[in-house]
Coordinates of C-alpha atoms and ligand atoms in Angstrom, one line a residue:
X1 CA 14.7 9.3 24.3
X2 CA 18.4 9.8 23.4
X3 CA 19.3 9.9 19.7
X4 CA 22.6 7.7 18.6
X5 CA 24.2 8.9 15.6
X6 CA 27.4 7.6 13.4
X7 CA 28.7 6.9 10.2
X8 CA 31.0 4.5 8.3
X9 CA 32.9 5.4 5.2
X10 CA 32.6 3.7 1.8
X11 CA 36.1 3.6 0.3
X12 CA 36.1 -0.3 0.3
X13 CA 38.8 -2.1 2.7
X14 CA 36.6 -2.0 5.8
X15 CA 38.5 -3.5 8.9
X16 CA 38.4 -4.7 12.1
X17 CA 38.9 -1.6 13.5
X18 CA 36.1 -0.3 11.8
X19 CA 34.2 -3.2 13.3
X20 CA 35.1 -3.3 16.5
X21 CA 35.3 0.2 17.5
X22 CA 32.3 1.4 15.3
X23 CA 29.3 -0.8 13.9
X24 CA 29.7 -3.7 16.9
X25 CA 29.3 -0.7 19.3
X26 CA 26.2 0.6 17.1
X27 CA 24.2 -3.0 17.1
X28 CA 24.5 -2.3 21.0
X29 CA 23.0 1.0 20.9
X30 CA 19.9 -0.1 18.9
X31 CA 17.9 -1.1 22.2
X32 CA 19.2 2.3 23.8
X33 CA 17.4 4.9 21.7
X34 CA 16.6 6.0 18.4
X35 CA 19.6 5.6 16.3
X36 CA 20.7 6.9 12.8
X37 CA 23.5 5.3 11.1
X38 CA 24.5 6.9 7.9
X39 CA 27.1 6.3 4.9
X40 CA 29.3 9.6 4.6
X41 CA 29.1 9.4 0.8
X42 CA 30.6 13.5 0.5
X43 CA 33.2 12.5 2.7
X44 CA 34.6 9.8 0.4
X45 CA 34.7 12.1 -2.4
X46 CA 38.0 13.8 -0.9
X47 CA 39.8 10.6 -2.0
X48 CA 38.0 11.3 -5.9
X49 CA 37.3 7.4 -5.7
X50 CA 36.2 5.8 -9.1
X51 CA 32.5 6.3 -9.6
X52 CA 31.5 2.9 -10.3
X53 CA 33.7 2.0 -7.1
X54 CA 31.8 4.6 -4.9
X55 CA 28.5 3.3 -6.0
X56 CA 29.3 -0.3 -5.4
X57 CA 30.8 0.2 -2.2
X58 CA 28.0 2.6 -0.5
X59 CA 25.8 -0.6 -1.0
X60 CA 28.6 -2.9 0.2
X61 CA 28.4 -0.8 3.6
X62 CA 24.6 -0.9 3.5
X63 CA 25.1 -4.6 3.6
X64 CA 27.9 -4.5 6.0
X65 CA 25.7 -2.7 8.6
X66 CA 22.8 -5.5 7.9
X67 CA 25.7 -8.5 8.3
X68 CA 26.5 -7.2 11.6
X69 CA 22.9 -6.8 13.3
X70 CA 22.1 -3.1 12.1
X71 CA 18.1 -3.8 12.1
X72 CA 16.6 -1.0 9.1
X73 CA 13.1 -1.4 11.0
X74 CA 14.9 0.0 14.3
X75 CA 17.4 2.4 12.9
X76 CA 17.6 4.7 10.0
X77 CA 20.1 3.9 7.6
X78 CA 20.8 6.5 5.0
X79 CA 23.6 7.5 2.1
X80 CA 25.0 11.3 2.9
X81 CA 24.4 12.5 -0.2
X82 CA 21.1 11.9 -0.1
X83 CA 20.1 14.5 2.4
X84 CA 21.2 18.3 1.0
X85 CA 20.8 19.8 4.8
X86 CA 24.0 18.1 6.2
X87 CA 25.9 20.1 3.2
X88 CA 23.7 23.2 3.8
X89 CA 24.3 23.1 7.5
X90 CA 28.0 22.7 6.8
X91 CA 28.2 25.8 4.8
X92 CA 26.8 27.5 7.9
X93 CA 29.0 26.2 10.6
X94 CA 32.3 27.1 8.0
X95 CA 31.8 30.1 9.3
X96 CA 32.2 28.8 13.1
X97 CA 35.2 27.4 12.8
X98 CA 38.6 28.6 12.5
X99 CA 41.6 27.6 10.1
X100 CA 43.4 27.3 13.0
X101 CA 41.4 24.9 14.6
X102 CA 41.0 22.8 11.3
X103 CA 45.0 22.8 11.2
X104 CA 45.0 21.1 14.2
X105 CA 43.0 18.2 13.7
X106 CA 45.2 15.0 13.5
X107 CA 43.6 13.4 10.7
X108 CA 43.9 16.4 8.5
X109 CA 47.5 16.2 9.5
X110 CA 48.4 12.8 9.2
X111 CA 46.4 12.1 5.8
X112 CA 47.4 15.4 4.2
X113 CA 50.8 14.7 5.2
X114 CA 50.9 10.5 4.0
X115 CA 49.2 12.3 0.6
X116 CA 51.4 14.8 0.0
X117 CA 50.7 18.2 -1.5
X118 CA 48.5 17.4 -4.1
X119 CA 46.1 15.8 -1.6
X120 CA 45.5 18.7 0.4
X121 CA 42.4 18.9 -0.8
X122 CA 40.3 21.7 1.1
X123 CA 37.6 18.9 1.2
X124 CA 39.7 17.2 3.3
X125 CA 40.7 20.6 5.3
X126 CA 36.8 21.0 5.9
X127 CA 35.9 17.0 6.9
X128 CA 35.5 18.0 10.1
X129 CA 32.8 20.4 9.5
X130 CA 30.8 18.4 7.6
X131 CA 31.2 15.5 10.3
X132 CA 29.6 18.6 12.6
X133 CA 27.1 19.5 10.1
X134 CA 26.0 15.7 10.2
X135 CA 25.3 15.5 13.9
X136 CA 24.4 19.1 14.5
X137 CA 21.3 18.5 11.9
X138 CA 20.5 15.3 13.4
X139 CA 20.3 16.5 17.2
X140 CA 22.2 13.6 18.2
X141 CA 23.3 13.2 21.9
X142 CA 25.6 10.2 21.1
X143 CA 28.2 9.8 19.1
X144 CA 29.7 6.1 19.3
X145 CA 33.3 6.7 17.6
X146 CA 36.8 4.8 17.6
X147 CA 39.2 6.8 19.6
X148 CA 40.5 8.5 16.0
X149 CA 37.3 10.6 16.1
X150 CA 36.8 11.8 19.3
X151 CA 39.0 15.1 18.3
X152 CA 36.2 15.7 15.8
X153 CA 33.5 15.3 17.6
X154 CA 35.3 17.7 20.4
X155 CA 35.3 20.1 17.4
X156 CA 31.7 19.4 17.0
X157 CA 31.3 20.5 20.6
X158 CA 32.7 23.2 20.6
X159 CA 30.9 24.5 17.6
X160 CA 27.3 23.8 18.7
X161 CA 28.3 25.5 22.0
X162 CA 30.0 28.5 20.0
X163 CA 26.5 28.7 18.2
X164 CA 24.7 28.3 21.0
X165 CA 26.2 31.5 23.1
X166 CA 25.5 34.0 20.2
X167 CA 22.0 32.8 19.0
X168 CA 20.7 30.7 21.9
X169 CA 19.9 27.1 22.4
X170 CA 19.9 25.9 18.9
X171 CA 22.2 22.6 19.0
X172 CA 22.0 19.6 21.7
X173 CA 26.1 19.6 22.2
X174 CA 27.0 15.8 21.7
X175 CA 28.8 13.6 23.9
X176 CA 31.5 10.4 22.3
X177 CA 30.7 7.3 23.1
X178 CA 34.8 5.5 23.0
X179 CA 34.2 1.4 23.7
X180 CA 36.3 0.4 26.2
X181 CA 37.8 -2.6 23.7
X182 CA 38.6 -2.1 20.4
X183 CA 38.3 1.6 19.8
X184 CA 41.6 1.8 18.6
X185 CA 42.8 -1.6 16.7
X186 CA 46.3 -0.6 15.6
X187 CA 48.2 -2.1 12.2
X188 CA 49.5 -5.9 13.1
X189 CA 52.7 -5.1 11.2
X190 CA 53.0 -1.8 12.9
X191 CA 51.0 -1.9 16.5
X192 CA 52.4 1.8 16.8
X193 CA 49.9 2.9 14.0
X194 CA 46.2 2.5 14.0
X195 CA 44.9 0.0 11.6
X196 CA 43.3 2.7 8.6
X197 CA 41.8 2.0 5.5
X198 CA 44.2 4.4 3.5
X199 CA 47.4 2.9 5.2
X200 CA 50.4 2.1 3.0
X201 CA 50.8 -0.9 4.8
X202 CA 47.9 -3.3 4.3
X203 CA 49.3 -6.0 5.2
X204 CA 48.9 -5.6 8.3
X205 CA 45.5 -4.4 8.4
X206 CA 42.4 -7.7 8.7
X207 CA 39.8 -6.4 6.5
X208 CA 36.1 -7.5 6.5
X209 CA 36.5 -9.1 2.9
X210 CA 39.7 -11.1 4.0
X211 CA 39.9 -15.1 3.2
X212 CA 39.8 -17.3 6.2
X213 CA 43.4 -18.3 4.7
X214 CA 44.7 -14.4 5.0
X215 CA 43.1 -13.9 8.1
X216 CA 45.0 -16.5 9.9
X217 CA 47.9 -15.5 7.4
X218 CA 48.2 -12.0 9.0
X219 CA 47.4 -12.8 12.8
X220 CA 50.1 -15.9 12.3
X221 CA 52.8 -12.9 10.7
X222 CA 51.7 -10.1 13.5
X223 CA 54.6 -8.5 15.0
X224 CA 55.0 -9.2 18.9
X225 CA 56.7 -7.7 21.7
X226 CA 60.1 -9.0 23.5
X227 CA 59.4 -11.5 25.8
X228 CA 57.2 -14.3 26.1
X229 CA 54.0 -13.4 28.2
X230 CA 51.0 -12.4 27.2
X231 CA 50.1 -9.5 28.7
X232 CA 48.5 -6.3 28.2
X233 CA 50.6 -3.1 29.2
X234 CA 52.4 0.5 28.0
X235 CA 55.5 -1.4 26.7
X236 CA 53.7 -4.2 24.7
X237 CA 51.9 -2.3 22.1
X238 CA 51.8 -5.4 20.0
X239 CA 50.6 -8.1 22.4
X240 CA 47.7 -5.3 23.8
X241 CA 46.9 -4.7 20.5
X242 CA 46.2 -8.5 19.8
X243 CA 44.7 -8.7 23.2
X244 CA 42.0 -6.2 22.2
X245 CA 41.4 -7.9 19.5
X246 CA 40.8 -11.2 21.3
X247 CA 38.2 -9.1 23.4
X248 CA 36.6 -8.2 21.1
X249 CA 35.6 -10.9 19.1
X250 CA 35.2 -12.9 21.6
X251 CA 33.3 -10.7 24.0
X252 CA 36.0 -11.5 27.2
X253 CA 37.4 -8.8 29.1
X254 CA 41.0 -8.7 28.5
X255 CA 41.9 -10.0 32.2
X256 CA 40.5 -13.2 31.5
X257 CA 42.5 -14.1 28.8
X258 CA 45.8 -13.2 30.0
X259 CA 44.7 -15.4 32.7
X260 CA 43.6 -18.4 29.8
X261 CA 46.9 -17.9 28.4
X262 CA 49.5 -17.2 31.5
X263 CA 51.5 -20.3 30.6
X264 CA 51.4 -20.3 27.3
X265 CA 53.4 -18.8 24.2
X266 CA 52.4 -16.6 21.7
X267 CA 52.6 -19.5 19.3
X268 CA 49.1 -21.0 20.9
X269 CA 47.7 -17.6 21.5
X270 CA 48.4 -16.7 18.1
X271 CA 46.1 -19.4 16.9
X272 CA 43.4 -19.3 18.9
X273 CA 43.1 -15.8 17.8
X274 CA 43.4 -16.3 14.1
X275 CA 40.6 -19.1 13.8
X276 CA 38.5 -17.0 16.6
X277 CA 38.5 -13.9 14.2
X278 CA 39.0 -15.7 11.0
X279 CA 35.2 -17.8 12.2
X280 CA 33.7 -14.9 13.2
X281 CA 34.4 -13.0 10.0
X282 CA 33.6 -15.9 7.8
X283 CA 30.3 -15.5 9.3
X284 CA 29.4 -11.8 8.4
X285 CA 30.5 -12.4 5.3
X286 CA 28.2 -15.0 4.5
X287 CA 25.6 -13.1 5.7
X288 CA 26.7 -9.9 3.8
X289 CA 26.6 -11.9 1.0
X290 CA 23.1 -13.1 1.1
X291 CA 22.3 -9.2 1.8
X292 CA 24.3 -7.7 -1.2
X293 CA 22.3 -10.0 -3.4
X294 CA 19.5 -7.8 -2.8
X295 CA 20.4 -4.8 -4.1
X296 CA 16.5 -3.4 -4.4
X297 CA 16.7 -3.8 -1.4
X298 CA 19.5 -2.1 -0.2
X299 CA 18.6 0.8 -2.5
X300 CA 14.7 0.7 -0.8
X301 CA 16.7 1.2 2.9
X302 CA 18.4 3.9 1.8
X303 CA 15.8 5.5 -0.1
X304 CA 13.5 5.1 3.3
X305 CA 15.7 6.2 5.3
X306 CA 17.4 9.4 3.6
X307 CA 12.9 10.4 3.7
X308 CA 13.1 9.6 7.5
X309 CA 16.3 11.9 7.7
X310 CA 15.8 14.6 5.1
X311 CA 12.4 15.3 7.7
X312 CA 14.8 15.5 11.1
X313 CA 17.6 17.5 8.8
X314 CA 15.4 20.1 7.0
X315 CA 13.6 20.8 10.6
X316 CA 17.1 21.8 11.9
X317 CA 18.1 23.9 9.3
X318 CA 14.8 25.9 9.2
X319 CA 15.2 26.9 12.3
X320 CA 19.2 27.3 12.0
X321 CA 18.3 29.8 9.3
X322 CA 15.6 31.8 11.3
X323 CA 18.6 32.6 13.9
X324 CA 21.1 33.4 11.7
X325 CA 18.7 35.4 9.8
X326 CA 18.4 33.6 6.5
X327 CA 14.9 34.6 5.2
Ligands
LIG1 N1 41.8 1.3 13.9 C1 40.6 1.6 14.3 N2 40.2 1.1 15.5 C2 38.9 1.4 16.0 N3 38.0 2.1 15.4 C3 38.4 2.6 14.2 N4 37.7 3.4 13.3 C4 38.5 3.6 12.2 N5 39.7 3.0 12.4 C5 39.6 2.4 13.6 C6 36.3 3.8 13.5 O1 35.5 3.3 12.4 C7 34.5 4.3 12.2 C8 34.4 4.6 10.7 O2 35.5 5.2 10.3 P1 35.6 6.0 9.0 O3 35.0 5.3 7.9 O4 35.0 7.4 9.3 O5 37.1 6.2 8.7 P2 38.3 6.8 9.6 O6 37.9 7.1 11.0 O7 38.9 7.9 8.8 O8 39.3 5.5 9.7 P3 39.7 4.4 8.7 O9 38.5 3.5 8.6 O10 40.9 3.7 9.0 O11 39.9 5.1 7.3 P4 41.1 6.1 6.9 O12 42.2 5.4 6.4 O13 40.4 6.9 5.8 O14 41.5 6.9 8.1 C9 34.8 5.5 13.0 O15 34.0 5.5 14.2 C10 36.2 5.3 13.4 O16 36.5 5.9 14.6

């Protein structure tokens, strides 16, 4: 059975990118094979978030995950930190990778550069690694991404299969799994930039806590392209961008609704959208609300899971050791 393996970051300001390129792909992959969905805790720690703000929103993305159909009794669902191997394993790999390679990863380079100097944190340098160190430990074969991390998991690749030719078959090498629809939502005010939880401009970014008012609000102030038809292509970044979008939440193939909406303007299509994702978001927050009520029960997931995945993890690294010749 294949194992299906990904992670959402708790910074707060989850969007619809995150949604529709990530955890709407991962309720799919629930009836595929044995999934793992965890919240890369460590990671967040490169943006030194406020404690009490880290702790409250690693349970906010527990509930998240439950709001949009992660099921706890199919998948494990488990906080980073929680499970030393992944930062054990990461040690390890450091030394199979180069600063050359990290130096070219795009994220490094765009959020080291929006940062500034002082933000160049090396655990920002290293993210990659770690992202490798989680699915190396975890022996996942599928990685279902947005299009931003399928550079990462290339680097992951390579790594396992760089481990691989000196010590033998140690690491299943993992393939991305890139939606075709929504696996790269890009910034409504700014449809040349992908929509990101650390953007400047939030305006233009929908985010899972959004009013029904500031949905519409945003969709209704959405940059478009020249021209009146509403069609996706190369030279209409802003109309494919809210095409995808439409796709997405409503589970159409983009084709379609140019097709609904060949004789109309972008005034109607506009609207439709805005109450079509406005509705569909009022929805999973009512039902992460209910969840985040719960928080013993959040806390019991993760606890049950991070035992599940401390097993799968500490297996991994045992033998990771025995090659390398950790005794
Ligand atoms: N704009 C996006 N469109 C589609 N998918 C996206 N993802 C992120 N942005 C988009 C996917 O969401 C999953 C979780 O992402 P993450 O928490 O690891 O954060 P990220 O990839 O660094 O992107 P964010 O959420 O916008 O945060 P920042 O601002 O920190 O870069 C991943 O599968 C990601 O591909």
């Amino acid at each position: 059975m294949k194992r299906i393996l990904s992670g959402v970051q708790a910074t707060g300001k989850l969007h619809i990118g995150n949604y529709l390129g990530a955890m709407k792909q991962w309720v799919k992959w629930q009836d595929k094979g044995e999934c793992i969905f965890f919240i890369p805790d460590l990671h967040s720690l490169n943006i030194r978030p406020k404690p009490q703000h880290l702790k409250n929103e690693t349970l906010n993305n527990v509930a998240w995950l439950l709001a949009c159909g992660i099921n706890p009794d199919k998948s494990i669902i488990y906080a980073q930190s929680h499970v030393s191997a992944n930062s054990e394993l990461c040690w390890i790999l450091n030394n199979y990778v180069t600063m050359g390679e990290l130096n070219r990863m795009t994220q490094f380079k765009e959020k080291s550069q929006k940062r500034g100097t002082t933000g160049q944190l090396v655990g920002l340098f290293d993210y990659p690694v770690l992202m490798a160190a989680d699915i190396l430990a975890y022996s996942a074969n599928i990685i279902p991404v947005g299009e931003d991390q399928r550079q990462h998991v290339e680097l992951t690749r390579d790594i396992a299969e760089r481990f691989n030719n000196i010590y033998g078959k140690t690491f299943i090498v993992p393939e991305a799994a890139i939606g075709d629809i929504g696996s790269r939502v890009m910034n409504l005010a700014d449809p040349e930039n992908k929509m990101s939880k650390s953007d400047n401009n939030q305006n233009g970014n929908v985010l899972l806590f959004d009013k029904p008012e500031t949905i519409k609000s945003k969709i209704a102030r959405a940059v478009t392209d020249s021209g009146s038809t509403i069609e996706a292509s190369d030279n209409k970044p802003a109309i494919t961008n809210l095409l995808q979008i439409y796709a997405g939440f409503s589970d159409r193939n983009v084709k379609e609704i140019e097709k609904k909406y060949a004789n109309k303007g972008y005034k109607e299509f506009k609207t439709n959208l805005a109450d079509l994702v406005a509705d569909k978001i009022s929805e999973l927050q009512k039902k992460f609300e209910k969840n985040r009520k719960n928080q013993e029960i959040l806390k019991k997931i993760l606890e049950k899971g991070a035992q599940k995945a401390n097993i799968i993890a500490s297996k991994k690294l045992v033998q990771v050791k025995e090659r390398i010749g950790l005794i």
